[in-house]
Amino acid sequence: MLRRLFTFFRQILLFASFALLTLLLMPHAQANEVDVTTAKIESSEEGYRIVAAFSFELSHGLEDAITRGVPMYFTTEVELTRPRWYWLDEKTIRSQQTVRIAYNLWTRQYTAAINGSLQQNFSRLEDAMALVLRPRRWLVADKSVLSSGANYNVAVRLKLDINQLPKPFLITSLNNSDWRLSSDWKRFTFKADDK
């Protein structure tokens, strides 16, 4: 019994040593910056839609991971708050859209799925990444949710959602700045339509 326990702890120690050595010896490169080039809210009959565009290039490490079949999840987040002079800002709406980019080794095609439902196949990674760089206009608020004529503060950002990565890559993402891809919040004001 004691021998099995000693063997178990020795295996844990070897694994932890190997993981630490791997993290220390990994090359560290600067992460590419993500810029929010366009961010605005458009009014439609159904409600209010976000229009956003981003600019960045995938690092060699991320591109290599995708072509080896590791799915990457890019999340666009939108927050709307209504400022109040007498108290803290009122958090009105929080919405997000996630685009999953993966490479299918059998069909040799890239797949992009929006929020896990709509899936498209592409022959080139650049074409699949277009859904990340220019996300579709999705409904962030119904007409009835926002107060007509009120001003709202809007914040938009894009990030690589490392929480959805497979566990071995989660450890890599914590140490390697190439895997921490995120934009700053782009902030602007928006006035809801008068009814």
Coordinates of N, CA, C and O in Angstrom, one line a residue:
M1 N 0.8 -1.2 0.0 CA 0.0 0.0 0.0 C 0.9 1.3 0.0 O 0.6 2.2 -0.7
L2 N 1.9 1.3 0.8 CA 2.8 2.4 0.9 C 3.6 2.6 -0.4 O 3.8 3.7 -0.8
R3 N 3.9 1.5 -1.0 CA 4.7 1.5 -2.2 C 3.8 2.1 -3.3 O 4.3 2.9 -4.1
R4 N 2.5 1.8 -3.4 CA 1.6 2.3 -4.4 C 1.4 3.8 -4.2 O 1.4 4.6 -5.2
L5 N 1.3 4.2 -3.0 CA 1.2 5.6 -2.7 C 2.4 6.4 -3.1 O 2.4 7.5 -3.6
F6 N 3.6 5.8 -2.8 CA 4.9 6.5 -3.2 C 5.0 6.6 -4.7 O 5.4 7.6 -5.2
T7 N 4.6 5.6 -5.4 CA 4.6 5.6 -6.9 C 3.7 6.6 -7.4 O 4.0 7.4 -8.3
F8 N 2.5 6.7 -6.8 CA 1.5 7.7 -7.2 C 2.1 9.2 -7.1 O 2.0 10.0 -8.0
F9 N 2.6 9.5 -5.9 CA 3.2 10.8 -5.7 C 4.4 11.1 -6.6 O 4.6 12.2 -7.0
R10 N 5.2 10.1 -6.9 CA 6.3 10.3 -7.7 C 5.8 10.6 -9.2 O 6.4 11.5 -9.8
Q11 N 4.8 10.0 -9.6 CA 4.2 10.3 -10.9 C 3.6 11.7 -11.0 O 3.8 12.4 -12.0
I12 N 3.0 12.1 -9.9 CA 2.5 13.5 -9.8 C 3.6 14.5 -9.9 O 3.6 15.5 -10.6
L13 N 4.7 14.2 -9.1 CA 5.8 15.1 -9.1 C 6.5 15.2 -10.5 O 6.9 16.2 -10.9
L14 N 6.6 14.0 -11.1 CA 7.2 14.0 -12.5 C 6.4 14.8 -13.5 O 6.9 15.6 -14.3
F15 N 5.0 14.6 -13.4 CA 4.2 15.4 -14.3 C 4.2 16.9 -14.0 O 4.3 17.7 -15.0
A16 N 4.2 17.3 -12.8 CA 4.3 18.7 -12.4 C 5.6 19.3 -12.9 O 5.7 20.4 -13.4
S17 N 6.7 18.5 -12.7 CA 8.0 19.0 -13.2 C 8.1 19.2 -14.7 O 8.6 20.2 -15.2
F18 N 7.5 18.2 -15.4 CA 7.5 18.3 -16.8 C 6.6 19.5 -17.3 O 7.0 20.2 -18.2
A19 N 5.5 19.7 -16.7 CA 4.6 20.8 -17.0 C 5.3 22.1 -16.8 O 5.2 23.0 -17.6
L20 N 6.0 22.3 -15.6 CA 6.7 23.5 -15.3 C 7.8 23.7 -16.3 O 8.0 24.9 -16.8
L21 N 8.6 22.7 -16.6 CA 9.7 22.8 -17.6 C 9.2 23.2 -19.0 O 9.8 24.1 -19.6
T22 N 8.1 22.6 -19.4 CA 7.5 23.0 -20.7 C 7.0 24.4 -20.7 O 7.3 25.1 -21.7
L23 N 6.4 24.9 -19.6 CA 6.0 26.3 -19.6 C 7.2 27.3 -19.6 O 7.1 28.3 -20.2
L24 N 8.3 26.9 -18.9 CA 9.4 27.8 -18.9 C 10.2 27.8 -20.2 O 10.8 28.8 -20.5
L25 N 10.2 26.7 -20.9 CA 11.0 26.7 -22.1 C 10.2 27.1 -23.4 O 10.8 27.2 -24.5
M26 N 8.9 27.3 -23.2 CA 8.1 27.8 -24.4 C 8.6 29.1 -24.9 O 8.8 30.0 -24.1
P27 N 8.6 29.3 -26.2 CA 8.9 30.7 -26.7 C 7.8 31.7 -26.4 O 6.7 31.4 -26.5
H28 N 8.3 32.8 -26.0 CA 7.3 33.9 -25.6 C 7.4 34.9 -26.7 O 8.4 35.5 -27.0
A29 N 6.2 35.2 -27.4 CA 6.2 36.2 -28.4 C 5.1 37.2 -28.0 O 4.2 36.9 -27.2
Q30 N 5.2 38.4 -28.6 CA 4.2 39.4 -28.3 C 2.9 39.1 -28.9 O 2.9 38.7 -30.1
A31 N 1.8 39.3 -28.2 CA 0.5 39.0 -28.8 C 0.1 40.2 -29.8 O 0.5 41.3 -29.5
N32 N -0.5 39.8 -30.8 CA -1.0 40.8 -31.8 C -2.1 41.6 -31.1 O -2.9 41.1 -30.4
E33 N -2.2 42.9 -31.4 CA -3.2 43.7 -30.9 C -4.5 43.6 -31.8 O -4.4 43.4 -33.0
V34 N -5.6 43.6 -31.1 CA -6.9 43.6 -31.8 C -7.5 45.0 -31.7 O -7.6 45.6 -30.7
D35 N -7.8 45.5 -32.9 CA -8.3 46.9 -33.0 C -9.8 46.8 -33.3 O -10.2 46.0 -34.2
V36 N -10.6 47.6 -32.7 CA -12.0 47.7 -33.1 C -12.1 48.8 -34.1 O -12.0 50.0 -33.8
T37 N -12.3 48.5 -35.4 CA -12.4 49.5 -36.4 C -13.7 50.1 -36.6 O -13.8 51.3 -37.0
T38 N -14.8 49.4 -36.3 CA -16.1 49.9 -36.5 C -17.0 49.4 -35.3 O -16.9 48.2 -35.0
A39 N -17.8 50.2 -34.7 CA -18.7 49.8 -33.7 C -19.8 50.8 -33.6 O -19.6 52.0 -33.3
K40 N -21.0 50.4 -33.9 CA -22.2 51.2 -33.8 C -23.4 50.4 -33.6 O -23.4 49.2 -33.9
I41 N -24.5 51.0 -33.2 CA -25.8 50.4 -33.0 C -26.7 50.9 -34.1 O -26.8 52.1 -34.3
E42 N -27.4 50.0 -34.8 CA -28.4 50.4 -35.8 C -29.8 50.0 -35.4 O -30.0 49.0 -34.7
S43 N -30.7 50.8 -35.7 CA -32.1 50.6 -35.4 C -32.8 49.8 -36.5 O -32.5 50.1 -37.7
S44 N -33.5 48.8 -36.2 CA -34.3 48.1 -37.2 C -35.7 47.9 -36.7 O -36.0 48.3 -35.6
E45 N -36.6 47.2 -37.5 CA -37.9 47.0 -37.1 C -38.0 46.1 -35.9 O -38.9 46.3 -35.0
E46 N -37.1 45.1 -35.8 CA -37.2 44.2 -34.6 C -36.6 44.8 -33.4 O -37.0 44.4 -32.3
G47 N -35.6 45.7 -33.5 CA -34.9 46.2 -32.4 C -33.6 46.9 -32.8 O -33.5 47.5 -33.8
Y48 N -32.6 46.7 -31.9 CA -31.3 47.3 -32.2 C -30.3 46.3 -32.4 O -30.2 45.3 -31.7
R49 N -29.5 46.5 -33.5 CA -28.5 45.5 -33.9 C -27.1 46.2 -33.8 O -26.9 47.4 -34.0
I50 N -26.1 45.4 -33.5 CA -24.7 45.8 -33.4 C -24.0 45.6 -34.7 O -24.2 44.6 -35.4
V51 N -23.3 46.7 -35.1 CA -22.5 46.6 -36.3 C -21.0 46.8 -35.8 O -20.7 47.8 -35.2
A52 N -20.2 45.8 -36.0 CA -18.8 45.8 -35.5 C -17.9 45.3 -36.6 O -18.3 44.4 -37.3
A53 N -16.6 45.7 -36.5 CA -15.6 45.2 -37.4 C -14.3 45.3 -36.6 O -14.1 46.2 -35.8
F54 N -13.4 44.3 -36.7 CA -12.2 44.2 -36.0 C -11.0 44.0 -37.0 O -11.2 43.5 -38.1
S55 N -9.8 44.3 -36.5 CA -8.6 44.2 -37.3 C -7.5 43.5 -36.4 O -7.2 44.1 -35.4
F56 N -7.1 42.4 -36.9 CA -5.9 41.7 -36.2 C -5.5 40.6 -37.1 O -6.2 40.2 -38.1
E57 N -4.3 40.1 -36.8 CA -3.7 38.9 -37.5 C -3.5 37.8 -36.5 O -3.0 38.1 -35.4
L58 N -3.8 36.6 -36.9 CA -3.5 35.5 -36.0 C -2.0 35.3 -35.8 O -1.3 35.4 -36.8
S59 N -1.6 35.0 -34.6 CA -0.2 34.7 -34.4 C 0.1 33.3 -35.1 O -0.8 32.5 -35.3
H60 N 1.4 33.0 -35.3 CA 1.8 31.8 -35.9 C 1.3 30.6 -35.0 O 0.9 29.6 -35.5
G61 N 1.4 30.8 -33.7 CA 1.0 29.7 -32.8 C -0.5 29.4 -32.9 O -0.9 28.2 -32.9
L62 N -1.3 30.4 -32.9 CA -2.8 30.2 -33.0 C -3.1 29.6 -34.4 O -4.0 28.7 -34.4
E63 N -2.5 30.1 -35.4 CA -2.8 29.6 -36.8 C -2.4 28.1 -36.9 O -3.1 27.3 -37.4
D64 N -1.2 27.8 -36.3 CA -0.7 26.4 -36.3 C -1.7 25.5 -35.5 O -2.0 24.4 -35.9
A65 N -2.2 26.0 -34.4 CA -3.1 25.2 -33.6 C -4.4 24.9 -34.3 O -4.9 23.8 -34.3
I66 N -4.9 25.9 -35.0 CA -6.1 25.7 -35.8 C -5.9 24.7 -36.9 O -6.8 23.8 -37.0
T67 N -4.8 24.8 -37.6 CA -4.6 23.8 -38.7 C -4.3 22.4 -38.2 O -4.4 21.5 -39.0
R68 N -4.0 22.3 -36.9 CA -3.8 20.9 -36.4 C -5.1 20.4 -35.8 O -5.1 19.3 -35.2
G69 N -6.2 21.1 -35.9 CA -7.5 20.6 -35.5 C -8.0 21.1 -34.2 O -9.0 20.7 -33.7
V70 N -7.3 22.1 -33.5 CA -7.8 22.6 -32.3 C -8.8 23.7 -32.5 O -8.5 24.7 -33.2
P71 N -10.0 23.6 -32.0 CA -11.0 24.7 -32.3 C -10.7 25.9 -31.4 O -10.3 25.8 -30.3
M72 N -10.9 27.1 -32.0 CA -10.7 28.4 -31.4 C -12.1 29.1 -31.3 O -12.8 29.0 -32.3
Y73 N -12.3 29.7 -30.2 CA -13.6 30.4 -29.9 C -13.4 31.9 -29.8 O -12.7 32.3 -28.9
F74 N -13.9 32.7 -30.7 CA -13.8 34.1 -30.7 C -15.1 34.7 -30.3 O -16.1 34.5 -30.9
T75 N -15.1 35.5 -29.2 CA -16.4 36.0 -28.6 C -16.4 37.5 -28.8 O -15.5 38.2 -28.3
T76 N -17.5 38.0 -29.4 CA -17.7 39.5 -29.4 C -18.7 39.8 -28.3 O -19.8 39.2 -28.3
E77 N -18.4 40.7 -27.5 CA -19.2 41.1 -26.3 C -19.8 42.5 -26.5 O -19.0 43.4 -26.9
V78 N -21.0 42.7 -26.1 CA -21.6 44.1 -26.2 C -22.3 44.3 -24.9 O -23.0 43.5 -24.3
E79 N -22.1 45.5 -24.3 CA -22.8 45.9 -23.1 C -23.4 47.3 -23.3 O -22.8 48.2 -23.8
L80 N -24.6 47.4 -22.9 CA -25.4 48.7 -22.9 C -25.7 49.0 -21.5 O -26.3 48.2 -20.8
T81 N -25.4 50.3 -21.1 CA -25.7 50.8 -19.8 C -26.4 52.1 -19.9 O -26.0 52.9 -20.8
R82 N -27.3 52.5 -19.0 CA -27.9 53.8 -19.1 C -27.4 54.6 -17.9 O -27.5 54.2 -16.7
P83 N -26.7 55.7 -18.2 CA -26.1 56.5 -17.1 C -27.3 57.2 -16.3 O -28.3 57.6 -16.8
R84 N -27.0 57.2 -14.9 CA -28.0 57.9 -14.0 C -27.2 58.8 -13.2 O -26.1 58.5 -12.7
W85 N -27.7 60.0 -13.0 CA -26.9 61.0 -12.2 C -27.0 60.8 -10.7 O -26.2 61.2 -9.9
Y86 N -28.1 60.1 -10.3 CA -28.3 59.9 -8.8 C -27.8 58.6 -8.2 O -27.8 58.4 -7.0
W87 N -27.3 57.7 -9.1 CA -26.9 56.4 -8.6 C -25.9 55.8 -9.6 O -25.6 56.4 -10.6
L88 N -25.5 54.5 -9.4 CA -24.7 53.9 -10.4 C -25.4 53.7 -11.7 O -26.6 53.6 -11.7
D89 N -24.6 53.5 -12.7 CA -25.2 53.3 -14.1 C -26.1 52.0 -14.0 O -25.7 51.1 -13.4
E90 N -27.2 52.1 -14.8 CA -28.1 51.0 -14.8 C -27.6 50.0 -15.9 O -27.5 50.4 -17.1
K91 N -27.3 48.8 -15.5 CA -26.8 47.7 -16.5 C -28.1 47.3 -17.2 O -29.0 46.6 -16.6
T92 N -28.2 47.6 -18.5 CA -29.4 47.2 -19.2 C -29.3 45.9 -20.0 O -30.1 45.0 -19.8
I93 N -28.3 45.8 -20.8 CA -28.2 44.7 -21.7 C -26.7 44.2 -21.8 O -25.8 45.0 -21.8
R94 N -26.6 42.9 -21.8 CA -25.3 42.3 -22.1 C -25.5 41.2 -23.1 O -26.4 40.3 -22.8
S95 N -24.8 41.2 -24.2 CA -25.1 40.2 -25.3 C -23.7 39.8 -25.8 O -22.7 40.6 -25.8
Q96 N -23.7 38.6 -26.4 CA -22.4 38.1 -27.0 C -22.7 37.1 -28.1 O -23.7 36.5 -28.1
Q97 N -21.7 37.1 -29.0 CA -21.8 36.1 -30.1 C -20.4 35.4 -30.2 O -19.4 36.1 -30.2
T98 N -20.4 34.1 -30.2 CA -19.2 33.3 -30.3 C -19.1 32.6 -31.6 O -20.0 32.0 -32.1
V99 N -17.9 32.8 -32.3 CA -17.6 32.1 -33.5 C -16.6 31.1 -33.3 O -15.5 31.4 -32.8
R100 N -16.9 29.8 -33.6 CA -16.0 28.7 -33.4 C -15.3 28.4 -34.7 O -16.0 28.1 -35.7
I101 N -14.0 28.5 -34.8 CA -13.2 28.2 -36.0 C -12.4 26.9 -35.7 O -11.7 26.8 -34.7
A102 N -12.6 26.0 -36.6 CA -11.9 24.7 -36.5 C -11.5 24.2 -37.9 O -12.1 24.6 -38.9
Y103 N -10.5 23.3 -37.9 CA -10.1 22.7 -39.2 C -10.4 21.2 -39.1 O -10.1 20.5 -38.2
N104 N -11.1 20.7 -40.1 CA -11.4 19.3 -40.2 C -10.3 18.6 -41.0 O -10.2 18.9 -42.2
L105 N -9.6 17.8 -40.4 CA -8.5 17.1 -41.0 C -8.9 16.1 -42.1 O -8.2 15.8 -43.0
W106 N -10.1 15.6 -42.0 CA -10.6 14.6 -43.0 C -11.0 15.3 -44.3 O -10.7 14.8 -45.3
T107 N -11.8 16.4 -44.1 CA -12.3 17.1 -45.3 C -11.4 18.2 -45.8 O -11.5 18.7 -46.9
R108 N -10.4 18.5 -45.0 CA -9.4 19.6 -45.3 C -10.1 20.9 -45.5 O -9.8 21.6 -46.5
Q109 N -11.1 21.2 -44.7 CA -11.8 22.4 -44.8 C -11.9 23.0 -43.4 O -11.9 22.3 -42.4
Y110 N -12.0 24.4 -43.4 CA -12.2 25.1 -42.1 C -13.7 25.2 -41.9 O -14.4 25.5 -42.9
T111 N -14.1 25.1 -40.7 CA -15.5 25.3 -40.4 C -15.7 26.4 -39.4 O -14.8 26.6 -38.5
A112 N -16.7 27.2 -39.6 CA -17.0 28.3 -38.7 C -18.5 28.1 -38.3 O -19.4 28.0 -39.1
A113 N -18.7 28.1 -37.0 CA -20.0 28.0 -36.4 C -20.3 29.2 -35.5 O -19.5 29.6 -34.7
I114 N -21.5 29.8 -35.7 CA -21.9 31.0 -34.9 C -22.8 30.6 -33.8 O -23.9 30.0 -34.1
N115 N -22.4 30.8 -32.6 CA -23.2 30.4 -31.4 C -23.6 28.9 -31.4 O -24.7 28.6 -31.0
G116 N -22.7 28.1 -32.0 CA -23.0 26.7 -32.0 C -24.0 26.2 -33.0 O -24.4 25.0 -33.0
S117 N -24.6 27.1 -33.8 CA -25.7 26.6 -34.6 C -25.4 26.7 -36.1 O -25.3 25.7 -36.8
L118 N -25.3 27.9 -36.6 CA -25.0 28.0 -38.1 C -23.6 27.6 -38.4 O -22.6 28.2 -37.9
Q119 N -23.4 26.6 -39.2 CA -22.0 26.2 -39.5 C -21.8 26.3 -41.0 O -22.6 25.9 -41.8
Q120 N -20.6 26.9 -41.4 CA -20.3 27.0 -42.8 C -18.9 26.4 -43.0 O -18.0 26.4 -42.1
N121 N -18.6 25.9 -44.2 CA -17.3 25.3 -44.5 C -16.6 26.3 -45.5 O -17.2 26.9 -46.3
F122 N -15.3 26.4 -45.3 CA -14.4 27.3 -46.1 C -13.2 26.5 -46.4 O -12.7 25.7 -45.7
S123 N -12.6 26.8 -47.6 CA -11.4 26.2 -48.0 C -10.2 26.9 -47.5 O -9.1 26.3 -47.4
R124 N -10.3 28.2 -47.1 CA -9.2 28.9 -46.6 C -9.5 29.5 -45.2 O -10.6 29.8 -44.9
L125 N -8.5 29.6 -44.4 CA -8.6 30.1 -43.0 C -9.1 31.6 -43.1 O -9.9 32.0 -42.3
E126 N -8.6 32.4 -44.0 CA -8.9 33.8 -44.1 C -10.4 34.0 -44.3 O -11.0 34.9 -43.8
D127 N -11.0 33.1 -45.1 CA -12.4 33.2 -45.4 C -13.2 32.9 -44.1 O -14.2 33.6 -43.8
A128 N -12.8 31.9 -43.3 CA -13.5 31.6 -42.1 C -13.3 32.7 -41.1 O -14.3 33.1 -40.3
M129 N -12.1 33.3 -41.0 CA -11.9 34.4 -40.1 C -12.7 35.7 -40.4 O -12.8 36.5 -39.6
A130 N -13.2 35.8 -41.6 CA -14.0 36.9 -42.0 C -15.2 37.0 -41.1 O -15.7 38.1 -40.8
L131 N -15.7 35.9 -40.6 CA -16.9 35.9 -39.7 C -16.5 36.4 -38.3 O -17.4 36.9 -37.6
V132 N -15.2 36.3 -38.0 CA -14.7 36.9 -36.7 C -14.5 38.4 -36.9 O -14.8 39.2 -36.0
L133 N -13.8 38.7 -38.0 CA -13.4 40.1 -38.2 C -14.6 41.0 -38.4 O -14.6 42.2 -38.1
R134 N -15.6 40.5 -39.1 CA -16.8 41.3 -39.3 C -18.1 40.4 -38.9 O -18.7 39.8 -39.8
P135 N -18.3 40.3 -37.6 CA -19.5 39.5 -37.2 C -20.8 40.0 -37.8 O -21.0 41.2 -38.0
R136 N -21.7 39.0 -37.9 CA -23.0 39.4 -38.5 C -23.7 40.3 -37.5 O -23.5 40.3 -36.3
R137 N -24.6 41.1 -38.1 CA -25.4 42.0 -37.2 C -26.4 41.2 -36.5 O -27.3 40.7 -37.1
W138 N -26.3 41.2 -35.2 CA -27.2 40.4 -34.4 C -28.0 41.3 -33.5 O -27.5 42.4 -33.1
L139 N -29.2 40.9 -33.2 CA -30.1 41.7 -32.4 C -29.6 41.7 -30.9 O -29.5 40.6 -30.3
V140 N -29.3 42.9 -30.4 CA -28.9 43.0 -29.0 C -30.0 43.4 -28.1 O -29.9 43.2 -26.9
A141 N -31.0 44.1 -28.6 CA -32.1 44.6 -27.8 C -33.4 44.7 -28.6 O -33.3 45.2 -29.7
D142 N -34.5 44.3 -28.0 CA -35.8 44.6 -28.6 C -36.1 46.1 -28.5 O -35.5 46.8 -27.6
K143 N -37.0 46.6 -29.3 CA -37.4 48.0 -29.2 C -38.0 48.3 -27.8 O -37.8 49.4 -27.3
S144 N -38.7 47.3 -27.2 CA -39.4 47.6 -26.0 C -38.4 47.6 -24.8 O -38.8 48.2 -23.7
V145 N -37.2 47.1 -24.9 CA -36.3 47.0 -23.8 C -35.7 48.4 -23.4 O -35.5 48.7 -22.3
L146 N -35.3 49.1 -24.5 CA -34.7 50.4 -24.2 C -35.7 51.5 -24.2 O -36.7 51.5 -24.9
S147 N -35.4 52.5 -23.3 CA -36.3 53.6 -23.1 C -36.2 54.6 -24.3 O -35.0 55.0 -24.6
S148 N -37.3 55.0 -24.9 CA -37.2 55.8 -26.1 C -36.6 57.2 -25.7 O -37.0 57.8 -24.7
G149 N -35.7 57.7 -26.5 CA -35.1 59.0 -26.3 C -34.0 59.0 -25.3 O -33.3 60.0 -25.1
A150 N -33.7 57.9 -24.6 CA -32.7 57.8 -23.6 C -31.3 57.6 -24.2 O -31.2 56.9 -25.2
N151 N -30.3 58.1 -23.6 CA -28.9 57.9 -24.0 C -28.3 56.7 -23.3 O -28.6 56.5 -22.1
Y152 N -27.6 55.9 -24.0 CA -27.0 54.7 -23.5 C -25.5 54.7 -23.8 O -25.1 55.1 -24.9
N153 N -24.7 54.2 -22.9 CA -23.3 53.9 -23.1 C -23.1 52.5 -23.6 O -23.6 51.6 -23.0
V154 N -22.4 52.4 -24.7 CA -22.2 51.1 -25.4 C -20.7 50.7 -25.3 O -19.9 51.6 -25.5
A155 N -20.4 49.5 -25.0 CA -19.1 49.0 -25.0 C -19.0 47.7 -25.8 O -19.9 46.8 -25.6
V156 N -18.0 47.6 -26.7 CA -17.9 46.4 -27.6 C -16.4 46.0 -27.5 O -15.5 46.8 -27.5
R157 N -16.2 44.6 -27.5 CA -14.9 44.1 -27.5 C -14.9 42.7 -28.1 O -16.0 42.0 -28.1
L158 N -13.7 42.2 -28.6 CA -13.6 40.9 -29.1 C -12.5 40.2 -28.3 O -11.5 40.8 -28.0
K159 N -12.6 38.9 -28.0 CA -11.6 38.2 -27.3 C -11.6 36.7 -27.7 O -12.6 36.2 -28.2
L160 N -10.4 36.1 -27.6 CA -10.3 34.7 -27.8 C -10.7 34.1 -26.4 O -10.1 34.3 -25.4
D161 N -11.8 33.3 -26.5 CA -12.3 32.7 -25.2 C -11.5 31.5 -24.9 O -11.8 30.4 -25.3
I162 N -10.5 31.7 -24.0 CA -9.6 30.6 -23.6 C -10.3 29.6 -22.7 O -9.8 28.4 -22.6
N163 N -11.4 29.9 -22.1 CA -12.1 29.0 -21.2 C -12.7 27.8 -22.0 O -13.0 26.8 -21.3
Q164 N -12.9 28.0 -23.3 CA -13.5 26.9 -24.0 C -12.4 26.0 -24.7 O -12.8 25.1 -25.5
L165 N -11.2 26.3 -24.5 CA -10.1 25.5 -25.1 C -10.0 24.2 -24.4 O -10.3 24.0 -23.2
P166 N -9.5 23.1 -25.1 CA -9.2 21.9 -24.5 C -8.2 22.1 -23.3 O -7.4 23.0 -23.4
K167 N -8.3 21.3 -22.3 CA -7.5 21.5 -21.1 C -6.0 21.6 -21.3 O -5.4 22.4 -20.7
P168 N -5.4 20.7 -22.1 CA -3.9 20.9 -22.3 C -3.5 22.3 -22.9 O -2.5 22.8 -22.6
F169 N -4.4 22.8 -23.8 CA -4.1 24.1 -24.4 C -4.4 25.3 -23.4 O -3.9 26.4 -23.5
L170 N -5.3 25.0 -22.4 CA -5.6 26.0 -21.4 C -4.3 26.3 -20.6 O -4.1 27.5 -20.3
I171 N -3.5 25.3 -20.3 CA -2.3 25.6 -19.6 C -1.3 26.4 -20.5 O -0.7 27.3 -20.0
T172 N -1.3 26.1 -21.7 CA -0.4 26.8 -22.7 C -0.9 28.3 -22.8 O -0.1 29.2 -22.8
S173 N -2.2 28.5 -22.8 CA -2.7 29.8 -23.0 C -2.4 30.7 -21.8 O -2.3 31.9 -21.9
L174 N -2.3 30.1 -20.6 CA -2.0 30.9 -19.4 C -0.6 31.5 -19.4 O -0.4 32.6 -18.8
N175 N 0.3 30.9 -20.1 CA 1.7 31.3 -20.0 C 2.1 32.0 -21.3 O 3.0 32.8 -21.3
N176 N 1.5 31.7 -22.4 CA 1.9 32.3 -23.7 C 1.0 33.4 -24.1 O -0.2 33.3 -24.2
S177 N 1.6 34.6 -24.4 CA 0.8 35.8 -24.7 C 0.2 35.7 -26.0 O -0.7 36.4 -26.3
D178 N 0.6 34.8 -26.9 CA 0.0 34.6 -28.2 C -1.4 34.1 -28.1 O -2.3 34.4 -28.9
W179 N -1.7 33.5 -27.0 CA -3.0 32.9 -26.8 C -4.0 33.8 -26.0 O -5.1 33.5 -25.8
R180 N -3.5 35.0 -25.6 CA -4.3 35.9 -24.9 C -4.6 37.1 -25.8 O -4.1 38.1 -25.8
L181 N -5.6 36.8 -26.7 CA -5.9 37.7 -27.8 C -7.2 38.4 -27.3 O -8.2 37.8 -27.1
S182 N -7.2 39.8 -27.2 CA -8.3 40.5 -26.8 C -8.2 42.0 -27.2 O -7.1 42.5 -27.2
S183 N -9.3 42.6 -27.5 CA -9.3 44.0 -27.7 C -9.6 44.8 -26.5 O -10.2 44.2 -25.5
D184 N -9.3 46.1 -26.5 CA -9.8 46.9 -25.4 C -11.3 47.2 -25.7 O -11.8 47.0 -26.8
W185 N -12.0 47.6 -24.6 CA -13.4 48.0 -24.8 C -13.5 49.2 -25.7 O -12.9 50.2 -25.4
K186 N -14.3 49.2 -26.8 CA -14.6 50.4 -27.6 C -15.9 50.9 -27.0 O -16.9 50.3 -27.0
R187 N -15.8 52.2 -26.6 CA -17.0 52.8 -25.9 C -17.5 54.0 -26.7 O -16.7 54.7 -27.3
F188 N -18.8 54.1 -26.8 CA -19.5 55.2 -27.5 C -20.9 55.3 -26.9 O -21.3 54.5 -26.1
T189 N -21.5 56.4 -27.2 CA -22.9 56.7 -26.7 C -23.9 56.5 -27.9 O -23.6 56.7 -29.0
F190 N -25.1 56.1 -27.5 CA -26.1 55.8 -28.4 C -27.5 56.3 -27.9 O -27.7 56.1 -26.7
K191 N -28.3 56.9 -28.7 CA -29.6 57.4 -28.3 C -30.7 56.5 -28.9 O -30.7 56.3 -30.1
A192 N -31.5 56.0 -28.0 CA -32.6 55.1 -28.5 C -33.6 55.9 -29.3 O -33.8 57.1 -29.0
D193 N -34.2 55.3 -30.3 CA -35.2 56.0 -31.1 C -36.4 56.4 -30.3 O -36.8 55.8 -29.3
D194 N -36.9 57.6 -30.6 CA -38.2 58.1 -30.0 C -39.3 57.3 -30.7 O -39.3 57.1 -31.9
K195 N -40.3 56.9 -29.9 CA -41.4 56.1 -30.4 C -42.5 57.0 -31.1 O -42.6 58.1 -30.8

